Short mmCIF file of C-alpha atoms in Angstrom, two decimals:
data_model
loop_
_atom_site.label_atom_id
_atom_site.label_comp_id
_atom_site.label_asym_id
_atom_site.label_seq_id
_atom_site.Cartn_x
_atom_site.Cartn_y
_atom_site.Cartn_z
CA HIS A 869 8.73 13.09 -15.80
CA SER A 870 11.87 13.27 -13.70
CA ALA A 871 11.63 12.77 -9.94
CA LEU A 872 10.85 15.88 -7.94
CA THR A 873 13.89 17.28 -6.15
CA GLN A 874 14.09 17.09 -2.36
CA PRO A 875 17.08 17.66 -0.07
CA PRO A 876 18.59 14.31 0.97
CA SER A 877 18.46 15.14 4.66
CA ALA A 878 17.08 17.54 7.25
CA SER A 879 17.33 17.63 11.01
CA GLY A 880 16.18 19.41 14.11
CA SER A 881 16.12 19.05 17.86
CA PRO A 882 13.00 17.96 19.74
CA GLY A 883 10.49 20.80 19.83
CA GLN A 884 12.05 22.60 16.88
CA SER A 885 10.72 22.82 13.33
CA VAL A 886 12.04 21.38 10.10
CA THR A 887 11.00 22.34 6.58
CA ILE A 888 11.48 20.16 3.51
CA SER A 889 11.29 21.51 -0.03
CA CYS A 890 10.05 19.69 -3.13
CA THR A 891 10.90 21.24 -6.48
CA GLY A 892 9.30 20.25 -9.74
CA THR A 893 8.13 22.02 -12.85
CA SER A 894 5.06 23.75 -14.22
CA SER A 895 4.04 20.36 -15.63
CA ASP A 896 3.67 18.81 -12.20
CA VAL A 897 4.00 20.68 -8.88
CA GLY A 898 3.34 24.10 -10.38
CA GLY A 899 0.45 22.99 -12.53
CA TYR A 900 -1.90 21.13 -10.21
CA LYS A 901 -3.43 21.14 -6.74
CA TYR A 902 -2.53 17.46 -6.29
CA VAL A 903 0.64 17.75 -4.24
CA SER A 904 0.88 15.32 -1.35
CA TRP A 905 3.40 14.27 1.28
CA TYR A 906 4.18 10.85 2.75
CA GLN A 907 6.00 9.72 5.89
CA GLN A 908 7.79 6.37 5.77
CA HIS A 909 9.41 4.68 8.73
CA PRO A 910 12.05 1.99 8.01
CA GLY A 911 10.51 -1.22 6.74
CA LYS A 912 7.01 0.24 6.73
CA ALA A 913 4.57 1.36 4.06
CA PRO A 914 4.29 5.10 3.36
CA LYS A 915 1.65 7.07 5.26
CA LEU A 916 -0.18 10.08 3.83
CA VAL A 917 0.42 13.19 5.95
CA MET A 918 -0.68 16.04 3.64
CA TYR A 919 -2.75 16.21 0.45
CA GLU A 920 -3.99 18.77 -2.08
CA VAL A 921 -1.07 20.98 -1.05
CA THR A 922 -2.37 22.16 2.34
CA LYS A 923 -4.92 19.62 3.59
CA ARG A 924 -4.27 17.27 6.49
CA PRO A 925 -5.90 13.81 6.68
CA SER A 926 -7.81 13.04 9.84
CA GLY A 927 -5.54 11.70 12.52
CA VAL A 928 -2.45 13.60 11.38
CA PRO A 929 -1.42 16.13 14.03
CA ASP A 930 -1.57 19.83 13.22
CA ARG A 931 2.19 19.96 13.74
CA PHE A 932 2.30 19.02 10.07
CA SER A 933 1.66 21.80 7.56
CA ALA A 934 2.46 22.39 3.91
CA SER A 935 2.39 25.03 1.21
CA LYS A 936 3.28 25.64 -2.41
CA SER A 937 4.77 28.54 -4.31
CA GLY A 938 5.24 28.22 -8.03
CA ASN A 939 6.99 24.96 -8.81
CA THR A 940 8.13 24.31 -5.22
CA ALA A 941 6.13 22.73 -2.43
CA SER A 942 7.17 22.61 1.20
CA LEU A 943 6.37 20.49 4.23
CA THR A 944 6.95 21.81 7.75
CA VAL A 945 6.97 19.63 10.83
CA SER A 946 6.74 21.74 13.98
CA GLY A 947 7.37 20.66 17.56
CA LEU A 948 9.57 17.80 16.39
CA GLN A 949 9.10 14.51 18.22
CA ALA A 950 11.18 11.35 18.16
CA ASP A 951 8.54 9.54 16.09
CA ASP A 952 8.83 12.17 13.35
CA GLU A 953 12.21 10.68 12.44
CA ALA A 954 11.50 9.06 9.09
CA ASP A 955 11.83 9.45 5.34
CA TYR A 956 9.48 11.96 3.73
CA TYR A 957 8.39 11.96 0.10
CA CYS A 958 6.43 14.50 -1.87
CA SER A 959 4.29 13.51 -4.82
CA SER A 960 2.51 15.38 -7.57
CA TYR A 961 0.03 14.66 -10.30
CA ALA A 962 1.91 15.11 -13.58
CA GLY A 963 -0.92 15.22 -16.09
CA ARG A 964 -2.47 12.55 -18.31
CA ASN A 965 -3.15 10.37 -15.26
CA THR A 966 0.52 9.99 -14.38
CA PHE A 967 2.25 10.78 -11.13
CA VAL A 968 5.74 11.59 -9.89
CA PHE A 969 7.37 11.26 -6.49
CA GLY A 970 10.17 13.25 -4.91
CA THR A 971 13.65 11.90 -4.27
CA GLY A 972 12.97 11.67 -0.55
CA THR A 973 14.30 13.42 2.55
CA LYS A 974 15.56 11.69 5.66
CA VAL A 975 14.53 13.67 8.72
CA THR A 976 16.65 13.15 11.83
CA VAL A 977 15.57 14.25 15.27
CA LEU A 978 18.77 15.20 17.05
CA GLN B 55 -11.17 -1.95 8.49
CA VAL B 56 -9.87 -0.68 5.17
CA GLN B 57 -7.07 -2.98 4.06
CA LEU B 58 -4.92 -3.86 1.08
CA VAL B 59 -2.85 -7.05 1.05
CA GLU B 60 -0.34 -7.73 -1.71
CA SER B 61 0.95 -11.16 -2.68
CA GLY B 62 2.80 -12.90 -5.47
CA GLY B 63 6.29 -11.53 -5.04
CA GLY B 64 9.40 -13.66 -5.20
CA VAL B 65 12.66 -14.27 -7.01
CA VAL B 66 12.48 -14.47 -10.79
CA GLN B 67 15.08 -14.62 -13.55
CA PRO B 68 15.57 -11.73 -15.98
CA GLY B 69 13.21 -11.96 -18.93
CA LYS B 70 10.65 -14.00 -17.03
CA SER B 71 7.16 -13.04 -15.83
CA LEU B 72 5.39 -12.63 -12.51
CA ARG B 73 1.86 -11.65 -11.49
CA LEU B 74 1.17 -9.68 -8.35
CA SER B 75 -2.19 -9.55 -6.58
CA CYS B 76 -3.69 -7.05 -4.17
CA ALA B 77 -6.72 -8.11 -2.13
CA ALA B 78 -8.90 -5.21 -0.99
CA SER B 79 -11.34 -5.18 1.91
CA GLY B 80 -13.26 -2.73 4.07
CA PHE B 81 -14.33 -0.38 1.26
CA THR B 82 -16.28 -0.43 -2.00
CA PHE B 83 -13.42 -1.52 -4.23
CA ARG B 84 -15.38 -1.24 -7.48
CA THR B 85 -15.78 2.52 -7.09
CA TYR B 86 -12.09 3.41 -6.69
CA GLY B 87 -9.29 3.79 -9.19
CA MET B 88 -6.24 1.86 -7.96
CA HIS B 89 -2.49 2.26 -8.26
CA TRP B 90 0.73 0.27 -8.07
CA VAL B 91 3.78 2.03 -6.62
CA ARG B 92 7.23 0.47 -6.21
CA GLN B 93 10.36 1.12 -4.19
CA ALA B 94 13.74 -0.33 -5.09
CA PRO B 95 15.94 -1.33 -2.14
CA GLY B 96 17.28 1.80 -0.45
CA LYS B 97 15.66 4.03 -3.06
CA GLY B 98 12.65 6.30 -3.36
CA LEU B 99 9.07 5.68 -4.38
CA GLU B 100 8.13 5.31 -8.04
CA TRP B 101 4.60 5.37 -9.40
CA VAL B 102 4.01 2.38 -11.69
CA ALA B 103 0.43 2.24 -12.93
CA LEU B 104 -3.18 3.37 -12.47
CA ILE B 105 -6.42 1.63 -13.44
CA LEU B 106 -9.78 3.38 -13.38
CA PHE B 107 -12.61 2.08 -11.20
CA ASN B 108 -14.20 0.01 -13.95
CA GLY B 109 -10.98 -1.05 -15.67
CA SER B 110 -11.82 0.98 -18.76
CA LYS B 111 -8.56 2.90 -18.85
CA LYS B 112 -5.04 2.12 -17.70
CA TYR B 113 -1.98 4.34 -17.39
CA TYR B 114 1.68 3.43 -16.96
CA ALA B 115 5.04 4.91 -16.11
CA ASP B 116 7.35 5.03 -19.11
CA SER B 117 9.73 2.63 -17.34
CA VAL B 118 7.18 -0.22 -17.45
CA LYS B 119 5.04 0.64 -20.47
CA GLY B 120 4.70 -2.29 -22.84
CA ARG B 121 5.98 -4.79 -20.24
CA PHE B 122 3.55 -4.46 -17.31
CA THR B 123 -0.25 -4.72 -17.37
CA ILE B 124 -2.53 -3.55 -14.60
CA SER B 125 -5.96 -5.18 -14.29
CA ARG B 126 -8.70 -5.74 -11.75
CA ASP B 127 -11.51 -8.13 -10.82
CA ASN B 128 -14.22 -6.11 -9.13
CA SER B 129 -16.28 -9.21 -8.36
CA ASN B 130 -13.40 -10.49 -6.20
CA ASN B 131 -12.08 -7.14 -4.95
CA THR B 132 -8.65 -7.83 -6.38
CA LEU B 133 -6.09 -5.74 -8.24
CA TYR B 134 -3.37 -7.33 -10.38
CA LEU B 135 -0.05 -6.41 -11.93
CA GLN B 136 1.22 -8.70 -14.68
CA MET B 137 4.95 -8.14 -15.11
CA ASN B 138 6.63 -9.49 -18.24
CA SER B 139 10.18 -9.23 -19.57
CA LEU B 140 11.45 -8.49 -16.10
CA ARG B 141 14.75 -6.69 -15.65
CA ALA B 142 17.14 -6.34 -12.73
CA GLU B 143 15.99 -2.73 -12.33
CA ASP B 144 12.46 -3.94 -11.63
CA THR B 145 13.69 -5.33 -8.30
CA ALA B 146 11.60 -3.54 -5.67
CA VAL B 147 8.87 -3.72 -3.07
CA TYR B 148 5.59 -3.32 -4.92
CA TYR B 149 2.73 -1.57 -3.12
CA CYS B 150 -0.87 -1.26 -4.16
CA ALA B 151 -2.45 2.01 -3.14
CA ARG B 152 -5.93 3.52 -3.07
CA PRO B 153 -6.68 7.19 -3.76
CA LEU B 154 -8.15 9.38 -1.05
CA THR B 155 -11.56 9.65 -2.70
CA TRP B 156 -13.60 7.37 -4.94
CA ASP B 157 -14.42 10.10 -7.43
CA ASP B 158 -10.93 11.42 -8.05
CA GLU B 159 -8.26 8.91 -9.01
CA ASN B 160 -5.73 11.72 -9.30
CA ASP B 161 -5.85 12.56 -5.62
CA ALA B 162 -3.32 11.44 -3.00
CA PHE B 163 -2.45 7.82 -2.24
CA ASP B 164 -4.39 7.32 0.98
CA ILE B 165 -4.38 3.59 1.75
CA TRP B 166 -1.30 1.45 1.16
CA GLY B 167 -0.68 -2.26 1.47
CA LEU B 168 2.38 -3.66 3.23
CA GLY B 169 4.02 -4.46 -0.09
CA THR B 170 5.42 -7.56 -1.75
CA MET B 171 9.08 -7.94 -2.69
CA VAL B 172 10.09 -8.79 -6.25
CA THR B 173 13.70 -9.73 -6.92
CA VAL B 174 14.89 -10.11 -10.50
CA SER B 175 18.13 -12.04 -10.53
CA SER B 176 19.79 -14.91 -12.31
#
């Protein structure tokens, strides 16, 4: 499976919203409920921020939301804060117990 | 608390081998499938391998199939990654990761270790 396609960068001012897309195929994003999103600050391990397309782990603020339509998933971060500046990766189950990540998006808070 | 700690990384020559370990604590390790995920310097995340809770089945990315072997010791709460025939393109931080739930190894990667760096260079 090829990496899922994400825009290299996205940005917004504090308090604004930013939306990141994640495009795959019917064999991964479009075919399963197992789409998740990860936040990674420089030099740190990734952190799960959304799972099973729309679910939020405990402790993740409700400023984070996500959706899926066809082969494209999206993550929206509302009310941008300085700490939201990070790299974001989507991931999808790709069948036969394999997984694929997105290319990553660097979010900048202006 | 729930924790994963990787070790075993280092600098190794192309063609050589290395074994990574991941010590788990704070949860019932023997009930969870476990993953390895890697990240080359300045690059994105790449899923490497999955092992089921009891070690009965193992799955690999095409890029490492036939060279890497994932295994586990449930009596010692430890996950392993044996890496053979290493190549320069295997240079990366290697993370072990636990799924969100014990009964669904295909769910999201919930708990991550801090990672261990592997550098393949002559």
